[in-house]
Amino acid sequence: QTCAPASLSLPHTGAAMSYLSGAILIILAGVLWSTQGLFIRLIPDTGSWAILFWRSAGMLPVLALWIGLASRGSILSEIRAVGWAGVLGGLGLVMAFSGAIYAFQATSVANAVLLFAASPFFAAILGRVLLGEAVSPLTWFAIILAALGILVMVGGGLAGGALDGNIAALASALGFAVFTVTLRWSKLANMLPAVALGGLFSMIAGAIALAILGKVVLIPLPEIAISALMGAVTLTGGMLLYTLGSKVVPAAQATLLSLVEVLLAPFWVWVLLDETVSRGTLTGGAVLLAAVLLNAYGGRIQRVQRARPLSVSRLHPEDI
């Protein structure tokens, strides 16, 4: 349930990070993200809109602190700088965040996280349609392969009564894709203020939905604590770790390393809550993961090809 950050202004660390350190940070980010489904399973009686509200409330202080450190206190200026692109991206995150929470409640955690992995393919299609970006033949093949895997998984959901959860997971992946393409359209150098807007809009959407449904925002304190912890630590903390690590790890390899989220999320609920994985999820998920790996491999090949005019001795270890 993640949006791999594309670009983010970071506070100056004073020392260069090694490739190994960056890879470890990305893996740790995946570990944090993988606990989202477990935490949501721990509060099964809390509605998705209440979780969205309080998780977003937990996100905002951490994001404000990070933006403040990166901009030396110019938080409002940074938020205004993202303009309408940041607003559109933030609205995309509302769909991503709310869809993910509902998916974790309505379908298996394995189904949800595997379907979230379709986000890069939605982004490739939207980038082609809206921005005219070229899509390589290998990526088109990966998109077709991913679609087959999704059909198998969603078909299993139809048989098992979890179709709405699968659709919500796909809507979440589409929301993250909208966010990604919006950033590319506007060429934003810093995406963190747009994420903050997404958190703010999500709080507003959660409050409005609760009011329409006649439900209260105030839920039991333990459930508020769990929801806010997800926002502050597992979601935002993981995003910051990923972004720090991606400074020294190429995007294609970062994508592969972050797949630890997909592997661990079903593991936590299996070990702690005895939630099993269906055959349809295993089959369709394997096809979808193969498509993700193929797409990441294609990204690495393109990176190496762009660097080919340079001397081989100038390639960095992460390019190989």
PDB file of C-alpha atoms in Angstrom:
ATOM      1  CA  GLN A   1       0.000   0.000   0.000  1.00  0.00           C
ATOM      2  CA  THR A   2       2.717   2.307  -0.897  1.00  0.00           C
ATOM      3  CA  CYS A   3       3.593   5.077  -3.187  1.00  0.00           C
ATOM      4  CA  ALA A   4       7.265   4.758  -3.926  1.00  0.00           C
ATOM      5  CA  PRO A   5       8.445   8.372  -3.607  1.00  0.00           C
ATOM      6  CA  ALA A   6       9.873   9.700  -6.838  1.00  0.00           C
ATOM      7  CA  SER A   7      11.529  12.827  -5.558  1.00  0.00           C
ATOM      8  CA  LEU A   8      11.813  14.397  -2.148  1.00  0.00           C
ATOM      9  CA  SER A   9      13.759  17.255  -0.631  1.00  0.00           C
ATOM     10  CA  LEU A  10      15.725  15.897   2.288  1.00  0.00           C
ATOM     11  CA  PRO A  11      17.504  17.539   5.186  1.00  0.00           C
ATOM     12  CA  HIS A  12      21.255  17.639   4.653  1.00  0.00           C
ATOM     13  CA  THR A  13      22.837  14.577   6.249  1.00  0.00           C
ATOM     14  CA  GLY A  14      26.432  15.718   5.993  1.00  0.00           C
ATOM     15  CA  ALA A  15      27.846  12.398   4.764  1.00  0.00           C
ATOM     16  CA  ALA A  16      27.440  10.285   1.653  1.00  0.00           C
ATOM     17  CA  MET A  17      25.395   7.121   2.115  1.00  0.00           C
ATOM     18  CA  SER A  18      26.722   3.778   0.874  1.00  0.00           C
ATOM     19  CA  TYR A  19      24.748   1.595  -1.524  1.00  0.00           C
ATOM     20  CA  LEU A  20      24.412  -1.097   1.151  1.00  0.00           C
ATOM     21  CA  SER A  21      23.030   1.383   3.682  1.00  0.00           C
ATOM     22  CA  GLY A  22      20.511   2.638   1.118  1.00  0.00           C
ATOM     23  CA  ALA A  23      19.401  -0.909   0.303  1.00  0.00           C
ATOM     24  CA  ILE A  24      18.916  -1.672   4.014  1.00  0.00           C
ATOM     25  CA  LEU A  25      16.785   1.468   4.439  1.00  0.00           C
ATOM     26  CA  ILE A  26      14.560   0.434   1.527  1.00  0.00           C
ATOM     27  CA  ILE A  27      14.132  -3.063   2.940  1.00  0.00           C
ATOM     28  CA  LEU A  28      13.238  -1.580   6.337  1.00  0.00           C
ATOM     29  CA  ALA A  29      10.680   0.644   4.582  1.00  0.00           C
ATOM     30  CA  GLY A  30       9.098  -2.462   3.045  1.00  0.00           C
ATOM     31  CA  VAL A  31       9.017  -4.122   6.478  1.00  0.00           C
ATOM     32  CA  LEU A  32       7.185  -1.127   7.966  1.00  0.00           C
ATOM     33  CA  TRP A  33       4.709  -0.964   5.077  1.00  0.00           C
ATOM     34  CA  SER A  34       4.019  -4.696   5.392  1.00  0.00           C
ATOM     35  CA  THR A  35       2.496  -4.240   8.866  1.00  0.00           C
ATOM     36  CA  GLN A  36      -0.360  -2.001   7.653  1.00  0.00           C
ATOM     37  CA  GLY A  37      -2.710  -4.902   6.973  1.00  0.00           C
ATOM     38  CA  LEU A  38      -1.969  -6.462  10.353  1.00  0.00           C
ATOM     39  CA  PHE A  39      -2.708  -3.236  12.231  1.00  0.00           C
ATOM     40  CA  ILE A  40      -5.999  -2.766  10.377  1.00  0.00           C
ATOM     41  CA  ARG A  41      -6.932  -6.372  11.146  1.00  0.00           C
ATOM     42  CA  LEU A  42      -6.364  -5.601  14.866  1.00  0.00           C
ATOM     43  CA  ILE A  43      -9.232  -3.078  14.825  1.00  0.00           C
ATOM     44  CA  PRO A  44     -11.859  -4.960  12.780  1.00  0.00           C
ATOM     45  CA  ASP A  45     -14.843  -3.113  14.248  1.00  0.00           C
ATOM     46  CA  THR A  46     -13.522   0.336  13.292  1.00  0.00           C
ATOM     47  CA  GLY A  47     -14.898   1.678  10.012  1.00  0.00           C
ATOM     48  CA  SER A  48     -12.527   2.478   7.174  1.00  0.00           C
ATOM     49  CA  TRP A  49     -13.415   6.201   7.224  1.00  0.00           C
ATOM     50  CA  ALA A  50     -12.526   6.520  10.914  1.00  0.00           C
ATOM     51  CA  ILE A  51      -9.220   4.724  10.316  1.00  0.00           C
ATOM     52  CA  LEU A  52      -8.545   7.017   7.353  1.00  0.00           C
ATOM     53  CA  PHE A  53      -9.205  10.105   9.502  1.00  0.00           C
ATOM     54  CA  TRP A  54      -6.978   9.126  12.420  1.00  0.00           C
ATOM     55  CA  ARG A  55      -4.218   7.570  10.312  1.00  0.00           C
ATOM     56  CA  SER A  56      -4.016  10.812   8.328  1.00  0.00           C
ATOM     57  CA  ALA A  57      -3.955  12.744  11.599  1.00  0.00           C
ATOM     58  CA  GLY A  58      -0.912  10.693  12.581  1.00  0.00           C
ATOM     59  CA  MET A  59       0.788  11.388   9.243  1.00  0.00           C
ATOM     60  CA  LEU A  60       0.552  15.169   9.251  1.00  0.00           C
ATOM     61  CA  PRO A  61       2.803  16.066  12.237  1.00  0.00           C
ATOM     62  CA  VAL A  62       5.612  13.850  10.915  1.00  0.00           C
ATOM     63  CA  LEU A  63       5.285  15.282   7.411  1.00  0.00           C
ATOM     64  CA  ALA A  64       5.193  18.858   8.746  1.00  0.00           C
ATOM     65  CA  LEU A  65       8.347  18.216  10.786  1.00  0.00           C
ATOM     66  CA  TRP A  66      10.178  16.748   7.782  1.00  0.00           C
ATOM     67  CA  ILE A  67       9.121  19.528   5.430  1.00  0.00           C
ATOM     68  CA  GLY A  68      10.169  22.060   8.047  1.00  0.00           C
ATOM     69  CA  LEU A  69      13.614  20.490   8.406  1.00  0.00           C
ATOM     70  CA  ALA A  70      14.092  20.290   4.639  1.00  0.00           C
ATOM     71  CA  SER A  71      12.935  23.876   4.006  1.00  0.00           C
ATOM     72  CA  ARG A  72      14.306  25.455   7.182  1.00  0.00           C
ATOM     73  CA  GLY A  73      10.857  26.345   8.437  1.00  0.00           C
ATOM     74  CA  SER A  74       9.198  27.405   5.171  1.00  0.00           C
ATOM     75  CA  ILE A  75       6.405  24.850   5.416  1.00  0.00           C
ATOM     76  CA  LEU A  76       3.597  26.955   3.926  1.00  0.00           C
ATOM     77  CA  SER A  77       5.836  28.173   1.095  1.00  0.00           C
ATOM     78  CA  GLU A  78       6.706  24.579   0.203  1.00  0.00           C
ATOM     79  CA  ILE A  79       3.040  23.585   0.154  1.00  0.00           C
ATOM     80  CA  ARG A  80       2.035  26.572  -1.989  1.00  0.00           C
ATOM     81  CA  ALA A  81       4.867  25.748  -4.413  1.00  0.00           C
ATOM     82  CA  VAL A  82       3.254  22.463  -5.484  1.00  0.00           C
ATOM     83  CA  GLY A  83       0.271  24.360  -6.954  1.00  0.00           C
ATOM     84  CA  TRP A  84      -2.622  22.602  -8.642  1.00  0.00           C
ATOM     85  CA  ALA A  85      -0.467  19.601  -9.472  1.00  0.00           C
ATOM     86  CA  GLY A  86       0.010  18.988  -5.752  1.00  0.00           C
ATOM     87  CA  VAL A  87      -3.733  19.383  -5.181  1.00  0.00           C
ATOM     88  CA  LEU A  88      -4.553  16.823  -7.895  1.00  0.00           C
ATOM     89  CA  GLY A  89      -1.883  14.482  -6.584  1.00  0.00           C
ATOM     90  CA  GLY A  90      -3.242  14.862  -3.071  1.00  0.00           C
ATOM     91  CA  LEU A  91      -6.734  13.964  -4.286  1.00  0.00           C
ATOM     92  CA  GLY A  92      -5.276  10.884  -5.938  1.00  0.00           C
ATOM     93  CA  LEU A  93      -3.830   9.898  -2.566  1.00  0.00           C
ATOM     94  CA  VAL A  94      -7.278  10.138  -0.970  1.00  0.00           C
ATOM     95  CA  MET A  95      -8.434   7.377  -3.319  1.00  0.00           C
ATOM     96  CA  ALA A  96      -5.219   5.448  -2.700  1.00  0.00           C
ATOM     97  CA  PHE A  97      -5.379   5.655   1.092  1.00  0.00           C
ATOM     98  CA  SER A  98      -9.117   5.026   1.484  1.00  0.00           C
ATOM     99  CA  GLY A  99      -9.140   2.205  -1.067  1.00  0.00           C
ATOM    100  CA  ALA A 100      -6.240   0.481   0.661  1.00  0.00           C
ATOM    101  CA  ILE A 101      -7.876   0.575   4.093  1.00  0.00           C
ATOM    102  CA  TYR A 102     -11.155  -0.803   2.772  1.00  0.00           C
ATOM    103  CA  ALA A 103      -9.304  -3.486   0.791  1.00  0.00           C
ATOM    104  CA  PHE A 104      -7.518  -4.712   3.911  1.00  0.00           C
ATOM    105  CA  GLN A 105     -10.883  -5.005   5.638  1.00  0.00           C
ATOM    106  CA  ALA A 106     -12.838  -6.590   2.778  1.00  0.00           C
ATOM    107  CA  THR A 107     -10.365  -9.022   1.213  1.00  0.00           C
ATOM    108  CA  SER A 108      -7.303 -10.962   2.286  1.00  0.00           C
ATOM    109  CA  VAL A 109      -4.128  -9.033   3.065  1.00  0.00           C
ATOM    110  CA  ALA A 110      -2.301 -11.082   0.421  1.00  0.00           C
ATOM    111  CA  ASN A 111      -4.851 -10.125  -2.242  1.00  0.00           C
ATOM    112  CA  ALA A 112      -4.680  -6.460  -1.270  1.00  0.00           C
ATOM    113  CA  VAL A 113      -0.887  -6.026  -1.290  1.00  0.00           C
ATOM    114  CA  LEU A 114      -0.466  -7.974  -4.502  1.00  0.00           C
ATOM    115  CA  LEU A 115      -3.060  -5.849  -6.280  1.00  0.00           C
ATOM    116  CA  PHE A 116      -1.381  -2.681  -4.950  1.00  0.00           C
ATOM    117  CA  ALA A 117       1.667  -3.804  -6.949  1.00  0.00           C
ATOM    118  CA  ALA A 118      -0.246  -3.019 -10.167  1.00  0.00           C
ATOM    119  CA  SER A 119       0.232   0.710  -9.556  1.00  0.00           C
ATOM    120  CA  PRO A 120       3.331   1.107 -11.815  1.00  0.00           C
ATOM    121  CA  PHE A 121       1.406  -0.362 -14.719  1.00  0.00           C
ATOM    122  CA  PHE A 122      -1.517   2.010 -14.217  1.00  0.00           C
ATOM    123  CA  ALA A 123       1.034   4.830 -14.072  1.00  0.00           C
ATOM    124  CA  ALA A 124       2.620   3.699 -17.346  1.00  0.00           C
ATOM    125  CA  ILE A 125      -0.761   3.672 -19.099  1.00  0.00           C
ATOM    126  CA  LEU A 126      -1.829   7.047 -17.667  1.00  0.00           C
ATOM    127  CA  GLY A 127       1.565   8.517 -18.560  1.00  0.00           C
ATOM    128  CA  ARG A 128       1.135   7.332 -22.127  1.00  0.00           C
ATOM    129  CA  VAL A 129      -2.451   8.627 -22.472  1.00  0.00           C
ATOM    130  CA  LEU A 130      -2.149  11.917 -20.589  1.00  0.00           C
ATOM    131  CA  LEU A 131       1.502  12.883 -21.008  1.00  0.00           C
ATOM    132  CA  GLY A 132       2.448  11.136 -24.245  1.00  0.00           C
ATOM    133  CA  GLU A 133       5.255   9.246 -22.504  1.00  0.00           C
ATOM    134  CA  ALA A 134       6.770   6.358 -24.418  1.00  0.00           C
ATOM    135  CA  VAL A 135       6.133   2.857 -23.088  1.00  0.00           C
ATOM    136  CA  SER A 136       8.690   0.216 -24.029  1.00  0.00           C
ATOM    137  CA  PRO A 137       7.581  -3.085 -25.616  1.00  0.00           C
ATOM    138  CA  LEU A 138       8.837  -4.919 -22.531  1.00  0.00           C
ATOM    139  CA  THR A 139       6.653  -2.769 -20.280  1.00  0.00           C
ATOM    140  CA  TRP A 140       3.612  -3.372 -22.511  1.00  0.00           C
ATOM    141  CA  PHE A 141       4.234  -7.103 -22.229  1.00  0.00           C
ATOM    142  CA  ALA A 142       4.551  -6.751 -18.438  1.00  0.00           C
ATOM    143  CA  ILE A 143       1.255  -4.821 -18.365  1.00  0.00           C
ATOM    144  CA  ILE A 144      -0.530  -7.605 -20.260  1.00  0.00           C
ATOM    145  CA  LEU A 145       1.017 -10.199 -17.943  1.00  0.00           C
ATOM    146  CA  ALA A 146      -0.049  -8.182 -14.901  1.00  0.00           C
ATOM    147  CA  ALA A 147      -3.600  -7.906 -16.268  1.00  0.00           C
ATOM    148  CA  LEU A 148      -3.790 -11.693 -16.568  1.00  0.00           C
ATOM    149  CA  GLY A 149      -2.637 -12.082 -12.977  1.00  0.00           C
ATOM    150  CA  ILE A 150      -5.174  -9.512 -11.794  1.00  0.00           C
ATOM    151  CA  LEU A 151      -7.993 -11.300 -13.660  1.00  0.00           C
ATOM    152  CA  VAL A 152      -7.128 -14.547 -11.896  1.00  0.00           C
ATOM    153  CA  MET A 153      -7.045 -12.832  -8.490  1.00  0.00           C
ATOM    154  CA  VAL A 154     -10.224 -10.813  -8.986  1.00  0.00           C
ATOM    155  CA  GLY A 155     -11.992 -13.883 -10.369  1.00  0.00           C
ATOM    156  CA  GLY A 156     -11.101 -15.742  -7.186  1.00  0.00           C
ATOM    157  CA  GLY A 157     -12.480 -12.811  -5.193  1.00  0.00           C
ATOM    158  CA  LEU A 158     -15.769 -13.067  -7.088  1.00  0.00           C
ATOM    159  CA  ALA A 159     -16.016 -16.723  -6.145  1.00  0.00           C
ATOM    160  CA  GLY A 160     -15.109 -16.020  -2.521  1.00  0.00           C
ATOM    161  CA  GLY A 161     -17.342 -12.982  -2.010  1.00  0.00           C
ATOM    162  CA  ALA A 162     -14.458 -10.489  -1.730  1.00  0.00           C
ATOM    163  CA  LEU A 163     -14.851  -8.788  -5.096  1.00  0.00           C
ATOM    164  CA  ASP A 164     -15.458  -5.355  -3.542  1.00  0.00           C
ATOM    165  CA  GLY A 165     -12.195  -5.652  -1.603  1.00  0.00           C
ATOM    166  CA  ASN A 166     -10.282  -6.525  -4.764  1.00  0.00           C
ATOM    167  CA  ILE A 167     -11.836  -3.596  -6.614  1.00  0.00           C
ATOM    168  CA  ALA A 168     -10.911  -1.298  -3.727  1.00  0.00           C
ATOM    169  CA  ALA A 169      -7.313  -2.541  -3.903  1.00  0.00           C
ATOM    170  CA  LEU A 170      -7.186  -1.795  -7.631  1.00  0.00           C
ATOM    171  CA  ALA A 171      -8.720   1.649  -6.994  1.00  0.00           C
ATOM    172  CA  SER A 172      -5.964   2.261  -4.455  1.00  0.00           C
ATOM    173  CA  ALA A 173      -3.311   1.272  -6.997  1.00  0.00           C
ATOM    174  CA  LEU A 174      -4.932   3.617  -9.527  1.00  0.00           C
ATOM    175  CA  GLY A 175      -4.917   6.448  -6.964  1.00  0.00           C
ATOM    176  CA  PHE A 176      -1.181   6.027  -6.417  1.00  0.00           C
ATOM    177  CA  ALA A 177      -0.709   5.998 -10.190  1.00  0.00           C
ATOM    178  CA  VAL A 178      -2.629   9.287 -10.489  1.00  0.00           C
ATOM    179  CA  PHE A 179      -0.358  10.758  -7.821  1.00  0.00           C
ATOM    180  CA  THR A 180       2.776   9.567  -9.629  1.00  0.00           C
ATOM    181  CA  VAL A 181       1.697  10.829 -13.049  1.00  0.00           C
ATOM    182  CA  THR A 182       0.662  14.196 -11.596  1.00  0.00           C
ATOM    183  CA  LEU A 183       4.157  14.652 -10.195  1.00  0.00           C
ATOM    184  CA  ARG A 184       5.699  13.781 -13.550  1.00  0.00           C
ATOM    185  CA  TRP A 185       3.316  16.150 -15.363  1.00  0.00           C
ATOM    186  CA  SER A 186       4.285  19.100 -13.182  1.00  0.00           C
ATOM    187  CA  LYS A 187       7.929  18.027 -12.811  1.00  0.00           C
ATOM    188  CA  LEU A 188       7.738  18.683  -9.066  1.00  0.00           C
ATOM    189  CA  ALA A 189      11.157  18.539  -7.448  1.00  0.00           C
ATOM    190  CA  ASN A 190       9.680  17.860  -4.014  1.00  0.00           C
ATOM    191  CA  MET A 191       6.690  15.557  -3.621  1.00  0.00           C
ATOM    192  CA  LEU A 192       6.403  15.647   0.163  1.00  0.00           C
ATOM    193  CA  PRO A 193       4.106  18.713   0.346  1.00  0.00           C
ATOM    194  CA  ALA A 194       1.752  16.929  -2.078  1.00  0.00           C
ATOM    195  CA  VAL A 195       1.723  13.945   0.277  1.00  0.00           C
ATOM    196  CA  ALA A 196       0.893  16.320   3.140  1.00  0.00           C
ATOM    197  CA  LEU A 197      -2.022  17.670   1.092  1.00  0.00           C
ATOM    198  CA  GLY A 198      -3.117  14.083   0.518  1.00  0.00           C
ATOM    199  CA  GLY A 199      -3.116  13.514   4.273  1.00  0.00           C
ATOM    200  CA  LEU A 200      -5.086  16.710   4.882  1.00  0.00           C
ATOM    201  CA  PHE A 201      -7.625  15.903   2.159  1.00  0.00           C
ATOM    202  CA  SER A 202      -7.952  12.371   3.565  1.00  0.00           C
ATOM    203  CA  MET A 203      -8.781  13.755   7.010  1.00  0.00           C
ATOM    204  CA  ILE A 204     -11.427  16.001   5.468  1.00  0.00           C
ATOM    205  CA  ALA A 205     -12.847  13.153   3.354  1.00  0.00           C
ATOM    206  CA  GLY A 206     -12.969  10.876   6.385  1.00  0.00           C
ATOM    207  CA  ALA A 207     -14.767  13.490   8.489  1.00  0.00           C
ATOM    208  CA  ILE A 208     -17.311  14.239   5.743  1.00  0.00           C
ATOM    209  CA  ALA A 209     -18.001  10.544   5.119  1.00  0.00           C
ATOM    210  CA  LEU A 210     -18.474   9.894   8.840  1.00  0.00           C
ATOM    211  CA  ALA A 211     -20.895  12.827   9.066  1.00  0.00           C
ATOM    212  CA  ILE A 212     -22.904  11.599   6.075  1.00  0.00           C
ATOM    213  CA  LEU A 213     -23.065   8.086   7.533  1.00  0.00           C
ATOM    214  CA  GLY A 214     -24.093   9.459  10.919  1.00  0.00           C
ATOM    215  CA  LYS A 215     -21.024   8.073  12.692  1.00  0.00           C
ATOM    216  CA  VAL A 216     -18.743   9.820  15.182  1.00  0.00           C
ATOM    217  CA  VAL A 217     -15.130  10.756  14.638  1.00  0.00           C
ATOM    218  CA  LEU A 218     -14.195   9.903  18.214  1.00  0.00           C
ATOM    219  CA  ILE A 219     -13.550   6.172  18.438  1.00  0.00           C
ATOM    220  CA  PRO A 220     -12.058   4.295  21.422  1.00  0.00           C
ATOM    221  CA  LEU A 221      -8.622   5.594  22.397  1.00  0.00           C
ATOM    222  CA  PRO A 222      -6.735   2.325  21.643  1.00  0.00           C
ATOM    223  CA  GLU A 223      -8.119   2.375  18.093  1.00  0.00           C
ATOM    224  CA  ILE A 224      -7.133   6.035  17.664  1.00  0.00           C
ATOM    225  CA  ALA A 225      -3.629   5.136  18.870  1.00  0.00           C
ATOM    226  CA  ILE A 226      -3.283   2.220  16.439  1.00  0.00           C
ATOM    227  CA  SER A 227      -4.549   4.293  13.509  1.00  0.00           C
ATOM    228  CA  ALA A 228      -2.309   7.266  14.311  1.00  0.00           C
ATOM    229  CA  LEU A 229       0.669   4.946  14.793  1.00  0.00           C
ATOM    230  CA  MET A 230       0.096   3.548  11.312  1.00  0.00           C
ATOM    231  CA  GLY A 231       0.150   7.052   9.858  1.00  0.00           C
ATOM    232  CA  ALA A 232       3.151   8.365  11.786  1.00  0.00           C
ATOM    233  CA  VAL A 233       5.403   5.295  11.764  1.00  0.00           C
ATOM    234  CA  THR A 234       4.500   2.518   9.360  1.00  0.00           C
ATOM    235  CA  LEU A 235       3.248   4.671   6.459  1.00  0.00           C
ATOM    236  CA  THR A 236       5.136   7.973   6.684  1.00  0.00           C
ATOM    237  CA  GLY A 237       8.188   6.479   8.380  1.00  0.00           C
ATOM    238  CA  GLY A 238       8.452   3.846   5.678  1.00  0.00           C
ATOM    239  CA  MET A 239       8.120   6.482   2.972  1.00  0.00           C
ATOM    240  CA  LEU A 240      10.944   8.558   4.441  1.00  0.00           C
ATOM    241  CA  LEU A 241      13.209   5.506   4.786  1.00  0.00           C
ATOM    242  CA  TYR A 242      12.471   4.544   1.173  1.00  0.00           C
ATOM    243  CA  THR A 243      13.253   8.021  -0.086  1.00  0.00           C
ATOM    244  CA  LEU A 244      16.519   8.212   1.821  1.00  0.00           C
ATOM    245  CA  GLY A 245      17.571   4.839   0.451  1.00  0.00           C
ATOM    246  CA  SER A 246      16.525   5.647  -3.108  1.00  0.00           C
ATOM    247  CA  LYS A 247      19.109   8.439  -3.167  1.00  0.00           C
ATOM    248  CA  VAL A 248      21.800   5.798  -3.732  1.00  0.00           C
ATOM    249  CA  VAL A 249      19.780   2.823  -5.051  1.00  0.00           C
ATOM    250  CA  PRO A 250      18.487   2.951  -8.664  1.00  0.00           C
ATOM    251  CA  ALA A 251      14.712   2.948  -9.083  1.00  0.00           C
ATOM    252  CA  ALA A 252      14.471  -0.525 -10.622  1.00  0.00           C
ATOM    253  CA  GLN A 253      16.448  -2.113  -7.786  1.00  0.00           C
ATOM    254  CA  ALA A 254      14.569  -0.094  -5.185  1.00  0.00           C
ATOM    255  CA  THR A 255      11.324  -1.505  -6.586  1.00  0.00           C
ATOM    256  CA  LEU A 256      12.630  -5.038  -6.178  1.00  0.00           C
ATOM    257  CA  LEU A 257      13.873  -4.466  -2.634  1.00  0.00           C
ATOM    258  CA  SER A 258      10.588  -2.890  -1.550  1.00  0.00           C
ATOM    259  CA  LEU A 259       8.738  -6.046  -2.653  1.00  0.00           C
ATOM    260  CA  VAL A 260       9.586  -7.359   0.805  1.00  0.00           C
ATOM    261  CA  GLU A 261       6.287  -5.647   1.693  1.00  0.00           C
ATOM    262  CA  VAL A 262       4.366  -7.999  -0.589  1.00  0.00           C
ATOM    263  CA  LEU A 263       6.140 -11.030   0.868  1.00  0.00           C
ATOM    264  CA  LEU A 264       5.823 -10.095   4.543  1.00  0.00           C
ATOM    265  CA  ALA A 265       2.289  -8.647   4.696  1.00  0.00           C
ATOM    266  CA  PRO A 266       0.567 -12.047   4.268  1.00  0.00           C
ATOM    267  CA  PHE A 267       3.170 -13.617   6.596  1.00  0.00           C
ATOM    268  CA  TRP A 268       2.278 -11.395   9.576  1.00  0.00           C
ATOM    269  CA  VAL A 269      -1.447 -12.138   9.388  1.00  0.00           C
ATOM    270  CA  TRP A 270      -0.784 -15.839   8.795  1.00  0.00           C
ATOM    271  CA  VAL A 271       1.484 -16.188  11.828  1.00  0.00           C
ATOM    272  CA  LEU A 272      -0.435 -13.914  14.197  1.00  0.00           C
ATOM    273  CA  LEU A 273      -4.041 -14.189  12.965  1.00  0.00           C
ATOM    274  CA  ASP A 274      -4.033 -17.520  11.102  1.00  0.00           C
ATOM    275  CA  GLU A 275      -5.190 -15.928   7.822  1.00  0.00           C
ATOM    276  CA  THR A 276      -4.501 -18.249   4.909  1.00  0.00           C
ATOM    277  CA  VAL A 277      -3.945 -17.528   1.209  1.00  0.00           C
ATOM    278  CA  SER A 278      -6.239 -18.895  -1.486  1.00  0.00           C
ATOM    279  CA  ARG A 279      -5.033 -20.787  -4.543  1.00  0.00           C
ATOM    280  CA  GLY A 280      -6.305 -18.007  -6.815  1.00  0.00           C
ATOM    281  CA  THR A 281      -4.267 -15.450  -4.893  1.00  0.00           C
ATOM    282  CA  LEU A 282      -1.131 -17.596  -5.121  1.00  0.00           C
ATOM    283  CA  THR A 283      -1.559 -18.231  -8.861  1.00  0.00           C
ATOM    284  CA  GLY A 284      -2.592 -14.731  -9.909  1.00  0.00           C
ATOM    285  CA  GLY A 285      -0.152 -13.148  -7.469  1.00  0.00           C
ATOM    286  CA  ALA A 286       2.741 -15.140  -8.884  1.00  0.00           C
ATOM    287  CA  VAL A 287       1.873 -13.915 -12.398  1.00  0.00           C
ATOM    288  CA  LEU A 288       1.534 -10.324 -11.185  1.00  0.00           C
ATOM    289  CA  LEU A 289       4.838 -10.462  -9.297  1.00  0.00           C
ATOM    290  CA  ALA A 290       6.524 -11.878 -12.397  1.00  0.00           C
ATOM    291  CA  ALA A 291       5.234  -8.846 -14.323  1.00  0.00           C
ATOM    292  CA  VAL A 292       6.594  -6.486 -11.652  1.00  0.00           C
ATOM    293  CA  LEU A 293       9.997  -8.176 -11.733  1.00  0.00           C
ATOM    294  CA  LEU A 294      10.045  -8.063 -15.536  1.00  0.00           C
ATOM    295  CA  ASN A 295       9.189  -4.361 -15.520  1.00  0.00           C
ATOM    296  CA  ALA A 296      11.911  -3.640 -12.955  1.00  0.00           C
ATOM    297  CA  TYR A 297      14.409  -5.592 -15.048  1.00  0.00           C
ATOM    298  CA  GLY A 298      13.415  -3.531 -18.079  1.00  0.00           C
ATOM    299  CA  GLY A 299      14.042  -0.375 -16.073  1.00  0.00           C
ATOM    300  CA  ARG A 300      17.526  -1.568 -15.200  1.00  0.00           C
ATOM    301  CA  ILE A 301      18.288  -2.385 -18.850  1.00  0.00           C
ATOM    302  CA  GLN A 302      17.152   1.091 -19.931  1.00  0.00           C
ATOM    303  CA  ARG A 303      19.360   2.684 -17.276  1.00  0.00           C
ATOM    304  CA  VAL A 304      22.406   0.736 -18.440  1.00  0.00           C
ATOM    305  CA  GLN A 305      21.661   1.553 -22.102  1.00  0.00           C
ATOM    306  CA  ARG A 306      21.483   5.271 -21.309  1.00  0.00           C
ATOM    307  CA  ALA A 307      24.863   5.003 -19.629  1.00  0.00           C
ATOM    308  CA  ARG A 308      26.419   2.945 -22.457  1.00  0.00           C
ATOM    309  CA  PRO A 309      28.128   5.883 -24.234  1.00  0.00           C
ATOM    310  CA  LEU A 310      30.212   6.324 -21.079  1.00  0.00           C
ATOM    311  CA  SER A 311      33.272   4.261 -20.329  1.00  0.00           C
ATOM    312  CA  VAL A 312      32.454   0.972 -18.617  1.00  0.00           C
ATOM    313  CA  SER A 313      34.850   1.883 -15.833  1.00  0.00           C
ATOM    314  CA  ARG A 314      32.574   4.803 -14.931  1.00  0.00           C
ATOM    315  CA  LEU A 315      29.536   2.628 -14.236  1.00  0.00           C
ATOM    316  CA  HIS A 316      28.578   2.445 -10.573  1.00  0.00           C
ATOM    317  CA  PRO A 317      28.208  -0.946  -8.856  1.00  0.00           C
ATOM    318  CA  GLU A 318      24.442  -0.500  -8.679  1.00  0.00           C
ATOM    319  CA  ASP A 319      24.220  -0.293 -12.481  1.00  0.00           C
ATOM    320  CA  ILE A 320      25.444  -3.876 -12.903  1.00  0.00           C
TER     321      ILE A 320
END
